[in-house]
Tab-separated table of C-alpha atoms in Angstrom:
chain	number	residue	atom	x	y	z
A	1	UNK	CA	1.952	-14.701	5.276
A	2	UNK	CA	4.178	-11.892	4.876
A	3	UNK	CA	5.114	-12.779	0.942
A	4	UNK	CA	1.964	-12.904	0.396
A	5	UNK	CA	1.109	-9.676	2.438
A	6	UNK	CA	3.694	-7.810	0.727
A	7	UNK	CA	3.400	-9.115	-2.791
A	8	UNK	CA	-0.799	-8.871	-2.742
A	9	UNK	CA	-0.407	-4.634	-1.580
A	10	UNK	CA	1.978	-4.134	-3.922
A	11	UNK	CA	0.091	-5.426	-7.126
A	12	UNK	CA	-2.860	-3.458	-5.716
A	13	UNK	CA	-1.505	-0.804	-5.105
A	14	UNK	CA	0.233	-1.051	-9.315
A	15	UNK	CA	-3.681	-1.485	-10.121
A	16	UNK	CA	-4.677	1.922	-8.533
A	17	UNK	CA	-6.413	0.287	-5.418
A	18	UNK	CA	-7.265	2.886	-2.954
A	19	UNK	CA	-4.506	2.938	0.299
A	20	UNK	CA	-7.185	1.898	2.704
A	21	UNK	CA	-9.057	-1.390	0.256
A	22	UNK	CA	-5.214	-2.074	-0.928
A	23	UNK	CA	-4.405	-2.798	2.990
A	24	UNK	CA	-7.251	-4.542	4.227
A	25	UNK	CA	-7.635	-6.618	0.737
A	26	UNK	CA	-3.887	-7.787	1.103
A	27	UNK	CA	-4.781	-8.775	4.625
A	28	UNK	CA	-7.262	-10.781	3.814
A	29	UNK	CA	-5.254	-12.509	1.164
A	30	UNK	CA	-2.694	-13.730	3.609
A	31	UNK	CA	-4.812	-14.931	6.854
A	32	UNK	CA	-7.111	-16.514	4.322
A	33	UNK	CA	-4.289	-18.202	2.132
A	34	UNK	CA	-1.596	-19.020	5.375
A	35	UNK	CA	-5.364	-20.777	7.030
A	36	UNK	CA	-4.193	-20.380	10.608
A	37	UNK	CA	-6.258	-17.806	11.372
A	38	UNK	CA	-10.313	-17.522	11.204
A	39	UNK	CA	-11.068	-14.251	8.864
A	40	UNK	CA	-13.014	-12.435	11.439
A	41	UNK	CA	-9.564	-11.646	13.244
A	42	UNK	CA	-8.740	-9.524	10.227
A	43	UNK	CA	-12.637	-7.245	11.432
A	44	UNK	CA	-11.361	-7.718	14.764
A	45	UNK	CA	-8.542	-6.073	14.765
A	46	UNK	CA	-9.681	-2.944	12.095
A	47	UNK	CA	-12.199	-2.419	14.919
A	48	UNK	CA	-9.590	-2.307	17.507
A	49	UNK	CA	-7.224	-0.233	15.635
A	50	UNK	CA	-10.063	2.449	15.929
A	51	UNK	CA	-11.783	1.567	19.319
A	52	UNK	CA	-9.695	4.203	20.858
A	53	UNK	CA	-11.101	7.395	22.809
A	54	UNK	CA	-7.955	9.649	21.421
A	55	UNK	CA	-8.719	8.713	18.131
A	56	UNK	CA	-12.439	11.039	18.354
A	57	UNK	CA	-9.843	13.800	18.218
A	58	UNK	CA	-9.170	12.705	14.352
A	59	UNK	CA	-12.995	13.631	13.174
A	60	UNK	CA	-13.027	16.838	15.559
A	61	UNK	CA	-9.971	18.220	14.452
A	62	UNK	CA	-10.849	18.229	10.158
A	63	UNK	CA	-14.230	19.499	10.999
A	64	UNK	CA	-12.962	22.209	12.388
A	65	UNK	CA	-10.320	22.658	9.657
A	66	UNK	CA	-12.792	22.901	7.186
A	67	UNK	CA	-15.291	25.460	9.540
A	68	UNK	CA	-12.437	27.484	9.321
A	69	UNK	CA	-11.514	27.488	5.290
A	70	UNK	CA	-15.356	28.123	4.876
A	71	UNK	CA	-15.098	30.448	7.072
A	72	UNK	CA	-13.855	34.288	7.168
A	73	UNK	CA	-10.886	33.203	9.389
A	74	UNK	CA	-8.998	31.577	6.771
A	75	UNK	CA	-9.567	34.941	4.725
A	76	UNK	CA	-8.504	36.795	8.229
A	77	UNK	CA	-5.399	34.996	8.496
A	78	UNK	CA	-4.720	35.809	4.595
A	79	UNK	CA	-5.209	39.417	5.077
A	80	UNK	CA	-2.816	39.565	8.012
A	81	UNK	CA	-0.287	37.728	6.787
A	82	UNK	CA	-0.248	39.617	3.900
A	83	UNK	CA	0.120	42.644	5.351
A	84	UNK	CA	3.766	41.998	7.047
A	85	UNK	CA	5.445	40.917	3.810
A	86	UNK	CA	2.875	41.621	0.582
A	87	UNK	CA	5.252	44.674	-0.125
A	88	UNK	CA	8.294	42.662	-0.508
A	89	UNK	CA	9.578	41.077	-3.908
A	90	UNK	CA	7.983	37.601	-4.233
A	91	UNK	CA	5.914	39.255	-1.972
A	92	UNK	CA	2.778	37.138	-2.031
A	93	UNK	CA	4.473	33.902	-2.131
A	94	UNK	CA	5.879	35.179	1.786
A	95	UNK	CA	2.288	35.632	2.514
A	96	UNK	CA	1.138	32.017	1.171
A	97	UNK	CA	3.907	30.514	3.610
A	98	UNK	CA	2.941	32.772	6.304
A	99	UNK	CA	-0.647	32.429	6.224
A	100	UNK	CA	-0.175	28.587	5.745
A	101	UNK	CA	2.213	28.337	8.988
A	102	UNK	CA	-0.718	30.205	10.884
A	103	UNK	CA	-3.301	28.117	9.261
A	104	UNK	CA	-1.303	24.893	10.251
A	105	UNK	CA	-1.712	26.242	14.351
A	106	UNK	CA	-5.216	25.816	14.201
A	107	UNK	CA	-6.162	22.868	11.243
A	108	UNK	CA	-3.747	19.796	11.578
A	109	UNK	CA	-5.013	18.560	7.827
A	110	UNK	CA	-2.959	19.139	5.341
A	111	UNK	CA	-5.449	18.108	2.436
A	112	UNK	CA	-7.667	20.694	4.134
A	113	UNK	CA	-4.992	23.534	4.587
A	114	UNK	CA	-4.268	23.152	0.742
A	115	UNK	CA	-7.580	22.768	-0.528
A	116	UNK	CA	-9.435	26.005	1.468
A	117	UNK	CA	-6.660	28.869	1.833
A	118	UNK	CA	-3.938	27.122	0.064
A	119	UNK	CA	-5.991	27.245	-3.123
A	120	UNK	CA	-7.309	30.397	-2.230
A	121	UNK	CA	-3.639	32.330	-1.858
A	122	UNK	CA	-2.809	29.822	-5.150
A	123	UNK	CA	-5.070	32.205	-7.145
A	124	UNK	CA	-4.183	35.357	-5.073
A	125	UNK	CA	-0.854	34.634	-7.031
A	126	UNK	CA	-1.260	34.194	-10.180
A	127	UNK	CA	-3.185	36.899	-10.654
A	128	UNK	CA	-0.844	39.240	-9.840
A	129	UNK	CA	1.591	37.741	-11.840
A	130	UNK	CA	2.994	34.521	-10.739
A	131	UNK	CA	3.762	31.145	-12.819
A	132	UNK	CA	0.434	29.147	-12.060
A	133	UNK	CA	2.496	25.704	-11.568
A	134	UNK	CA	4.790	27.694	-9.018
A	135	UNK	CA	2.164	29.186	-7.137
A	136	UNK	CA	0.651	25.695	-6.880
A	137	UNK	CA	3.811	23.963	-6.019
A	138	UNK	CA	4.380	26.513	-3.191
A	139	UNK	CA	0.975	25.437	-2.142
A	140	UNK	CA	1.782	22.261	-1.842
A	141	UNK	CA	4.832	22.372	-0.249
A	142	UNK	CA	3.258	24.679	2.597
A	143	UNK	CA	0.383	22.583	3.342
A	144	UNK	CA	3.411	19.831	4.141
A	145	UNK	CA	4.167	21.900	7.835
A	146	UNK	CA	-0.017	21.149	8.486
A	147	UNK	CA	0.448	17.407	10.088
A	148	UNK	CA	4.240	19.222	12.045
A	149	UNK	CA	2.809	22.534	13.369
A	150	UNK	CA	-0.154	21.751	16.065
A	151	UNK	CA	-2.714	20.405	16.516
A	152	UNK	CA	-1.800	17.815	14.272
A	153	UNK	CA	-3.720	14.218	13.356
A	154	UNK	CA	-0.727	12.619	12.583
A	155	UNK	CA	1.037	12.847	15.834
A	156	UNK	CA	-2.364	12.052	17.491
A	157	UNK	CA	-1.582	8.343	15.698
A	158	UNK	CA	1.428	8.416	16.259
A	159	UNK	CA	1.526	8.462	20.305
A	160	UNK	CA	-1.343	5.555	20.013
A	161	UNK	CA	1.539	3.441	18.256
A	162	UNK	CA	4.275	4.977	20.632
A	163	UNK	CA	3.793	5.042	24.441
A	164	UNK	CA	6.753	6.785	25.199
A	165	UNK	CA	5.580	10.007	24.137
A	166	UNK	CA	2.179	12.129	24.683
A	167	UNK	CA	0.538	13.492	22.231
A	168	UNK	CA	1.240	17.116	24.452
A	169	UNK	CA	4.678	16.711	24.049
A	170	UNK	CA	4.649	15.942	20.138
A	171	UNK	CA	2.268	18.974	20.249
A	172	UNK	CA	5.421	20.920	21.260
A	173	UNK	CA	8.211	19.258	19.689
A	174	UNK	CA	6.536	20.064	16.124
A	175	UNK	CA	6.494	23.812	16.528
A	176	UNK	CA	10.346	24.584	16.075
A	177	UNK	CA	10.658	21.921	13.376
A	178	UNK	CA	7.658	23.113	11.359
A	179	UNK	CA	9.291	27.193	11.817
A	180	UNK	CA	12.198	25.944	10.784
A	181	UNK	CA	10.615	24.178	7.099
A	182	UNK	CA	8.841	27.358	6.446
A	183	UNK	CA	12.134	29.198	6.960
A	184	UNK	CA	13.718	27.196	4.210
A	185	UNK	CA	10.536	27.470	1.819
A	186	UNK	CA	10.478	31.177	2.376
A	187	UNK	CA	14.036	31.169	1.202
A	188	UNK	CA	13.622	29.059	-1.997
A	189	UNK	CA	10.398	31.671	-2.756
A	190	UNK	CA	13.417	34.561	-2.286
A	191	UNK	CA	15.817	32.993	-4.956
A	192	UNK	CA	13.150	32.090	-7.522
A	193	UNK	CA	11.098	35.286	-7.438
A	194	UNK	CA	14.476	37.227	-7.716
A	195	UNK	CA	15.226	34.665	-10.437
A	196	UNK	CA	12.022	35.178	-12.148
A	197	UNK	CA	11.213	38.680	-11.185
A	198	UNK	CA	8.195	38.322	-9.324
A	199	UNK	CA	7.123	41.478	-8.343
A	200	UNK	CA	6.223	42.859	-4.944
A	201	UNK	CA	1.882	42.568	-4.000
A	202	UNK	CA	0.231	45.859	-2.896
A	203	UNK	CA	1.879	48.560	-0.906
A	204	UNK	CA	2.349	47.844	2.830
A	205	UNK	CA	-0.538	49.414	4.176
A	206	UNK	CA	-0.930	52.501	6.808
A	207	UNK	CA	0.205	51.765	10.392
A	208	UNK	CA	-3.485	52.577	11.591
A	209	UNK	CA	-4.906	49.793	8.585
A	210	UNK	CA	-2.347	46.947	9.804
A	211	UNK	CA	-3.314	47.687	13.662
A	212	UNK	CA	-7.180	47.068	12.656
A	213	UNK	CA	-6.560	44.468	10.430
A	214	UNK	CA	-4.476	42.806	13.336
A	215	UNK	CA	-7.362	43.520	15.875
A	216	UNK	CA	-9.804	41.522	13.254
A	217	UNK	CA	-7.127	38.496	13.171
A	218	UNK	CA	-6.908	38.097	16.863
A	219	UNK	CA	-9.778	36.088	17.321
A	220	UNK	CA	-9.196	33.990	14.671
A	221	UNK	CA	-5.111	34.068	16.077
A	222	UNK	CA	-6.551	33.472	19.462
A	223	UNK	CA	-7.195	29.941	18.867
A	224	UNK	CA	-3.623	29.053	18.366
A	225	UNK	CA	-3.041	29.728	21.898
A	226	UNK	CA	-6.515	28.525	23.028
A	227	UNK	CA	-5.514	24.772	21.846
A	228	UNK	CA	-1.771	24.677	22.671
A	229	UNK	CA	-2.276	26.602	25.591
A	230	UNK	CA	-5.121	24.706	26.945
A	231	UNK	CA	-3.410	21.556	26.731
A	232	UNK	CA	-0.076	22.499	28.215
A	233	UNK	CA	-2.339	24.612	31.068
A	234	UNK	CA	-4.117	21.118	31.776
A	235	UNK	CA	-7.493	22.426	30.958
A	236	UNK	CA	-8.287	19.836	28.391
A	237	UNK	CA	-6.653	16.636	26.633
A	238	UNK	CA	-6.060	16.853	22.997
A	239	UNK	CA	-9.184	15.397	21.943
A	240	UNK	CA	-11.424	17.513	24.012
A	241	UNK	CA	-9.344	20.514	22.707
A	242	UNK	CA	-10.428	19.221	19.054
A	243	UNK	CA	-14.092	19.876	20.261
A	244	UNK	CA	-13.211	23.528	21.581
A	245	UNK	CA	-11.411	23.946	18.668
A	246	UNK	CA	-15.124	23.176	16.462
A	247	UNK	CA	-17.388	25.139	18.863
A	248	UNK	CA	-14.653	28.118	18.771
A	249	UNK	CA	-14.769	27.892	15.254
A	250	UNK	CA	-18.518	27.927	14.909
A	251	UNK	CA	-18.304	31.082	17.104
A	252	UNK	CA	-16.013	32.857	15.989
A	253	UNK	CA	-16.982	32.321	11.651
A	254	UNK	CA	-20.817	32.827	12.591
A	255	UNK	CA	-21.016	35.502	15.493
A	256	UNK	CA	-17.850	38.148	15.320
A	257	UNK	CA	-16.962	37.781	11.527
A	258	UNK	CA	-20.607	36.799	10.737
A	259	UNK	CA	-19.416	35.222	7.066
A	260	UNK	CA	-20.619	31.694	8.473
A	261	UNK	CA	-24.436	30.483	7.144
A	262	UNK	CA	-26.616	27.584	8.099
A	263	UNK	CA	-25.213	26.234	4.661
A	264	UNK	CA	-21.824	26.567	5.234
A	265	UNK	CA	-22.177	24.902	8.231
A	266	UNK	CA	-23.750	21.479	6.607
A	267	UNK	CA	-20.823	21.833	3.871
A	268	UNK	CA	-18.427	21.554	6.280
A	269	UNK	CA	-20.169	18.758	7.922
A	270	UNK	CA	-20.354	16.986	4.986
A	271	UNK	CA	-16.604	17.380	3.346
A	272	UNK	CA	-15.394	16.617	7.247
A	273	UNK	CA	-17.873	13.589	6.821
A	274	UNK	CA	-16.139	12.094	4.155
A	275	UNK	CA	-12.409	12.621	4.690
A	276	UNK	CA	-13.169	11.678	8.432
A	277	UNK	CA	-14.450	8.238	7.030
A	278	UNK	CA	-11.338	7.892	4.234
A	279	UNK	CA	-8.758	8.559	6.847
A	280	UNK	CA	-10.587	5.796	9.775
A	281	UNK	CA	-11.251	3.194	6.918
A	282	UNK	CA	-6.980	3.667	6.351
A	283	UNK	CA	-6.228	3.242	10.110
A	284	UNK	CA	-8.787	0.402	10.456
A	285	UNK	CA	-6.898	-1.613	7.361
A	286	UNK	CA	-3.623	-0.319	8.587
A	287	UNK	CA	-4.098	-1.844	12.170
A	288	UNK	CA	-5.074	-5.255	10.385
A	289	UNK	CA	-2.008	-4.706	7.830
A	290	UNK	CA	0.327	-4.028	11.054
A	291	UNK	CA	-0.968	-6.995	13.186
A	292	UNK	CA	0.183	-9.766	10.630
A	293	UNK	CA	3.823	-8.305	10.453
A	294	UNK	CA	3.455	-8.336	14.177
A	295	UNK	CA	2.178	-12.275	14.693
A	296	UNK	CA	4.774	-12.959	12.143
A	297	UNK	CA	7.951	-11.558	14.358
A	298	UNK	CA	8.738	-8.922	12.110
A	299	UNK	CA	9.207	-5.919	14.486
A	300	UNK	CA	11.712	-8.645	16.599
A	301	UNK	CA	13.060	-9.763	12.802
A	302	UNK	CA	14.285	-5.974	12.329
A	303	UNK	CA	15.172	-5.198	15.359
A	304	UNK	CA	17.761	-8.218	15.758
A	305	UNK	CA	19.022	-7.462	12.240
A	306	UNK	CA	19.765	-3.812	13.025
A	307	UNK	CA	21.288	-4.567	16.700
A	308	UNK	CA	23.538	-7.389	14.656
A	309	UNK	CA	24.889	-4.402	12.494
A	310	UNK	CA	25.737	-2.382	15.442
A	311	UNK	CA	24.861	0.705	14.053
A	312	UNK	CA	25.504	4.646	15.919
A	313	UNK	CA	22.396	6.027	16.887
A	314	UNK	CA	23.499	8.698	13.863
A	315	UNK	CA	23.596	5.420	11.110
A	316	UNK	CA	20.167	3.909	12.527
A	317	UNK	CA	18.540	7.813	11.561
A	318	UNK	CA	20.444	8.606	8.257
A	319	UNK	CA	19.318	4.774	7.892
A	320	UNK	CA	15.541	5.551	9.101
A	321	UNK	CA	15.899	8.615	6.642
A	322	UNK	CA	16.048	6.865	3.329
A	323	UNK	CA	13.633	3.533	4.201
A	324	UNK	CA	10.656	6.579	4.954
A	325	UNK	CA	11.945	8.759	2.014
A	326	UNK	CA	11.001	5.819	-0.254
A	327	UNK	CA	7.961	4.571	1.888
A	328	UNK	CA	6.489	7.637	1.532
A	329	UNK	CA	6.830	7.975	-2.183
A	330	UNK	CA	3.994	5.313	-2.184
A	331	UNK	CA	1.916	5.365	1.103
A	332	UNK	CA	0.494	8.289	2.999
A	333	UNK	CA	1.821	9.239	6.742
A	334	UNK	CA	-0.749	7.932	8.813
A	335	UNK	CA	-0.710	4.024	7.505
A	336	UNK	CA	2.969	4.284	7.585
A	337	UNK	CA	2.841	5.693	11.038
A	338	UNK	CA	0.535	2.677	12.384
A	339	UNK	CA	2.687	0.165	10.306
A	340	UNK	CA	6.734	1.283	10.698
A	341	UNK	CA	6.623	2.970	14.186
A	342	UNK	CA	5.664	-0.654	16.341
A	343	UNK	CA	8.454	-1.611	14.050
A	344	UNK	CA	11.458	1.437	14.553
A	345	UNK	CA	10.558	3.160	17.715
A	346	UNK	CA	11.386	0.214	19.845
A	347	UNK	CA	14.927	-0.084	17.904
A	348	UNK	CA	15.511	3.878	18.759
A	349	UNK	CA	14.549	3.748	22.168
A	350	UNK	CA	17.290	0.654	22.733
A	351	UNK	CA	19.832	3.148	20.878
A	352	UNK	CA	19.067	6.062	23.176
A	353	UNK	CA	17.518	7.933	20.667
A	354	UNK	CA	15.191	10.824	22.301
A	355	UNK	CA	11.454	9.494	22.075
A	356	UNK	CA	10.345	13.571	20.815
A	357	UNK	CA	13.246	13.630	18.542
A	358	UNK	CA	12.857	10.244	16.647
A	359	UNK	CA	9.263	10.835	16.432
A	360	UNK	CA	9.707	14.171	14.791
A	361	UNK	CA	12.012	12.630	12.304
A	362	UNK	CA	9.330	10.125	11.404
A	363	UNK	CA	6.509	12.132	11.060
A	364	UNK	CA	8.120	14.732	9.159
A	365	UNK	CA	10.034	12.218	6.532
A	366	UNK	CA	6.512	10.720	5.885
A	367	UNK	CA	4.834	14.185	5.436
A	368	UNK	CA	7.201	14.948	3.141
A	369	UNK	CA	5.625	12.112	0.903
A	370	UNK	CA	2.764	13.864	0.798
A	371	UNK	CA	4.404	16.357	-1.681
A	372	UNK	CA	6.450	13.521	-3.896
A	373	UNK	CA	5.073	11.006	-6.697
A	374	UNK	CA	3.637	8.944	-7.760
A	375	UNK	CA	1.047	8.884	-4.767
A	376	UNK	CA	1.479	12.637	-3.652
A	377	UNK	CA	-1.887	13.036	-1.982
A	378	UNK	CA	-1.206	17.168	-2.277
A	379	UNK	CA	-0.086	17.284	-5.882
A	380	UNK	CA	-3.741	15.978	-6.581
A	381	UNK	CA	-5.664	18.021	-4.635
A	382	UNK	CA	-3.943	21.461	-6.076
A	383	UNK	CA	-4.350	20.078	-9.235
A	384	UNK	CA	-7.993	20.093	-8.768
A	385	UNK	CA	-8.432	23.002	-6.832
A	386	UNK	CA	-6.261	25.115	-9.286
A	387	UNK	CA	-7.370	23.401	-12.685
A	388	UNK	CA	-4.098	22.690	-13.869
A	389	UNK	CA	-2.012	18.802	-14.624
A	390	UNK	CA	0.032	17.414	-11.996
A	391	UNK	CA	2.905	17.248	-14.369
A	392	UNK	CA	3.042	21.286	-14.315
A	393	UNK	CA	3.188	21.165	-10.641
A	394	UNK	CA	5.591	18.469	-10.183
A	395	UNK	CA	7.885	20.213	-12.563
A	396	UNK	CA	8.497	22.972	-10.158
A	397	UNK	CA	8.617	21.430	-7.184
A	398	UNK	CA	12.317	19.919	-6.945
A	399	UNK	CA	13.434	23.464	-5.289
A	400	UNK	CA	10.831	22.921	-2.603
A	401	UNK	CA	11.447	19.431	-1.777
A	402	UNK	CA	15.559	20.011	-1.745
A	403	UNK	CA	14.273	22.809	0.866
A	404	UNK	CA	12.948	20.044	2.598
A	405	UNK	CA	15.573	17.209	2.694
A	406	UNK	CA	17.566	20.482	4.266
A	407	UNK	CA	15.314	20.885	6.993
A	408	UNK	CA	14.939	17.171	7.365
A	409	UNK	CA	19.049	16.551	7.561
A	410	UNK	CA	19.054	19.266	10.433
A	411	UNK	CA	16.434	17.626	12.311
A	412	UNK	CA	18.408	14.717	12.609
A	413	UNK	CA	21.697	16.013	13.438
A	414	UNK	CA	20.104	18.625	15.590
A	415	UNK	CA	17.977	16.443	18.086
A	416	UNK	CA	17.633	19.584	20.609
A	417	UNK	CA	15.082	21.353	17.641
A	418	UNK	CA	12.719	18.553	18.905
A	419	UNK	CA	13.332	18.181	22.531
A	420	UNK	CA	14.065	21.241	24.027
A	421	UNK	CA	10.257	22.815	24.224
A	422	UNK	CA	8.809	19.685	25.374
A	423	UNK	CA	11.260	20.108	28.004
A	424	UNK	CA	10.541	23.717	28.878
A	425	UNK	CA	6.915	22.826	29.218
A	426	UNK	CA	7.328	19.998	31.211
A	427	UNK	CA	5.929	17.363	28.917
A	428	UNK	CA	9.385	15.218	28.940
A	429	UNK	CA	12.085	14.672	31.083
């Protein structure tokens, strides 16, 4: 079953077969081929894969994503950001990574971040100056600290695969980790604009502008602390907070910026619509894909093979490190999450590995692959939102993602970026 499992995804998946048909087809192919199994197990277990309460947080959370790039608060955040570091050479690239780290505290989608202000600070850029394939690539590789910084979907999934840690204390683990990547991007935009001789944005403005234009941002600011705070304060669970997060949204876009119509309001309900149904149809087929490594003893396979090889808890991550680097070349983060992590997280935890720590390594290795061909899903949708080939925006996006194999090699020799604030806050031992 597992030849055939393997061999069936991967010519699908040669053919252009969307991620979520590509899984569930291959399934199909090996219960109905190995005969052991009746077929319905395969619908069985894609509706158990999404019979889970947590999992309402998924929908929730992109709706309000996309209430807020409709919105005035994704031009809000824009404005502030800009406002800090517009003056400086490479000025407005600062500002895309700034506004895209405050974006990522209230969205958790990355296609969304990169699609609504992403594109929108894309063509802030270039027309003042900057190389349209590196404002795009910058894009890209700041809508990558989305699924890190919370809220975030992926680490919702991932704590349903992964009992030993809450999706509170991923919430908390991600925020140093996805500082620390926008760090790094911010100083790749230093050496090429210096290289290039990008110029500085606008003027910083008056004290008196940047105190009202900080005023207009707080509400819009405010919901970073309403959902991480509210969580951590035990007012609400995660996926409740993904419903506060849409009513806030709704409130704040309609009532105190008033740049939020009836029509907006059924456009976001209708994009949110459609990627909420894309992303459940590829944890449905994932759950089905996962289940026949399962019944086949993979997981126990792989974890006998590494024990045998008595690797360092050090050797198992570098190891962990390449085997997702190439995974997520060709499959998005949230079907790899449901398929590897039954698979490595029990191996860590027998190592000692921290639960917070090994789980940030995952997650961010596979968002990564969100930003590297041939299935990057981010090159595609910048290429569309900006007009331009994916071969332009590939071609300058080697800086970012060395940038990022930086951050990810700290990470893992730095476990204490991950653990410590779930600590301080209580969520982990």
């Amino acid at each position: 079953m597992v030849e055939v499992l393997g061999i069936a995804f991967l010519v699908l998946m040669v053919m252009g077969v969307p991620i979520a048909f590509a899984l569930a087809m291959a399934t199909f192919s090996a219960v109905a081929l190995s005969g052991r199994y009746p077929m319905v197990v395969v619908v069985k277990e894609m509706f158990t894969g999404l019979d889970s309460f947590p999992l309402l947080a998924v929908p929730f959370f992109i709706l309000a994503a996309e209430i807020m790039s409709t919105g005035a608060i994704s031009r809000m955040l824009l404005r502030f950001a800009a406002q800090f570091v517009g003056h400086l050479r490479g000025g407005l690239g600062y500002a895309n990574i700034l506004s895209g780290t405050l974006f990522a505290g209230i969205s958790g989608s990355a296609l969304a971040s990169a699609a609504g202000p992403g594109a929108m600070m894309s063509r802030m850029m270039e027309r003042s100056g900057y190389a349209k394939p590196y404002a795009g690539a910058l894009t890209i590789s700041v809508a990558v600290i989305d699924p890190i910084i919370p809220p975030s979907i992926t680490m919702i999934i991932y704590a349903l695969q992964d009992r030993n840690v809450s999706v509170g204390s991923l919430f908390m683990a991600g925020i140093l980790p996805g500082l620390l990547i926008a760090a790094l991007l911010a100083g790749v935009n230093w050496w090429i604009s210096r290289k290039r001789g990008y110029r500085s944005g606008d003027p910083r403005p008056p004290a008196a502008q940047m105190v009202r234009n900080s005023i207009a941002a707080l509400p819009a600011l405010l919901l970073i602390v309403l959902i991480v705070g509210g969580i951590r304060g035990g007012l609400f669970t995660p996926t409740e907070a993904s419903v506060v997060a849409v009513f806030y949204a709704i409130v704040v876009s309609a009532v105190v910026y008033r740049g939020f119509s009836w029509a907006d309001l059924w456009g976001a309900f209708l994009r949110s619509a459609i990627m909420s149904v894309a992303v459940l149809m590829i944890l449905a087929a994932a759950r089905a894909f996962a289940w026949v490594l399962i019944i086949e003893g993979v997981p126990q396979a792989m974890a006998d093979a590494v024990i045998a090889m008595d690797l360092s808890p050090l050797a198992f991550l570098l190891m962990v490190n390449l085997l997702l680097l190439v995974f997520g070349m060709f499959m998005d983060p949230l079907p790899g999450v449901m398929i590897l992590v039954p698979i490595l997280a029990p191996i860590a935890h027998s190592l000692g590995i921290a639960a917070d720590h090994f789980a940030i390594v995952v997650i961010v290795n596979l968002t990564f692959g969100l930003m590297t061909p041939p299935v990057g899903s981010l090159i595609f949708v910048v290429a569309s939102a900006t007009k331009q080939r994916p071969s332009a925006l590939i071609r300058e996006l080697p800086p970012f993602f060395l940038a990022a194999l930086a951050a990810l090699m700290i990470l893992t020799f730095v476990p204490g970026l991950s653990t410590w604030l779930p600590r301080l806050s209580g969520f982990a031992p």
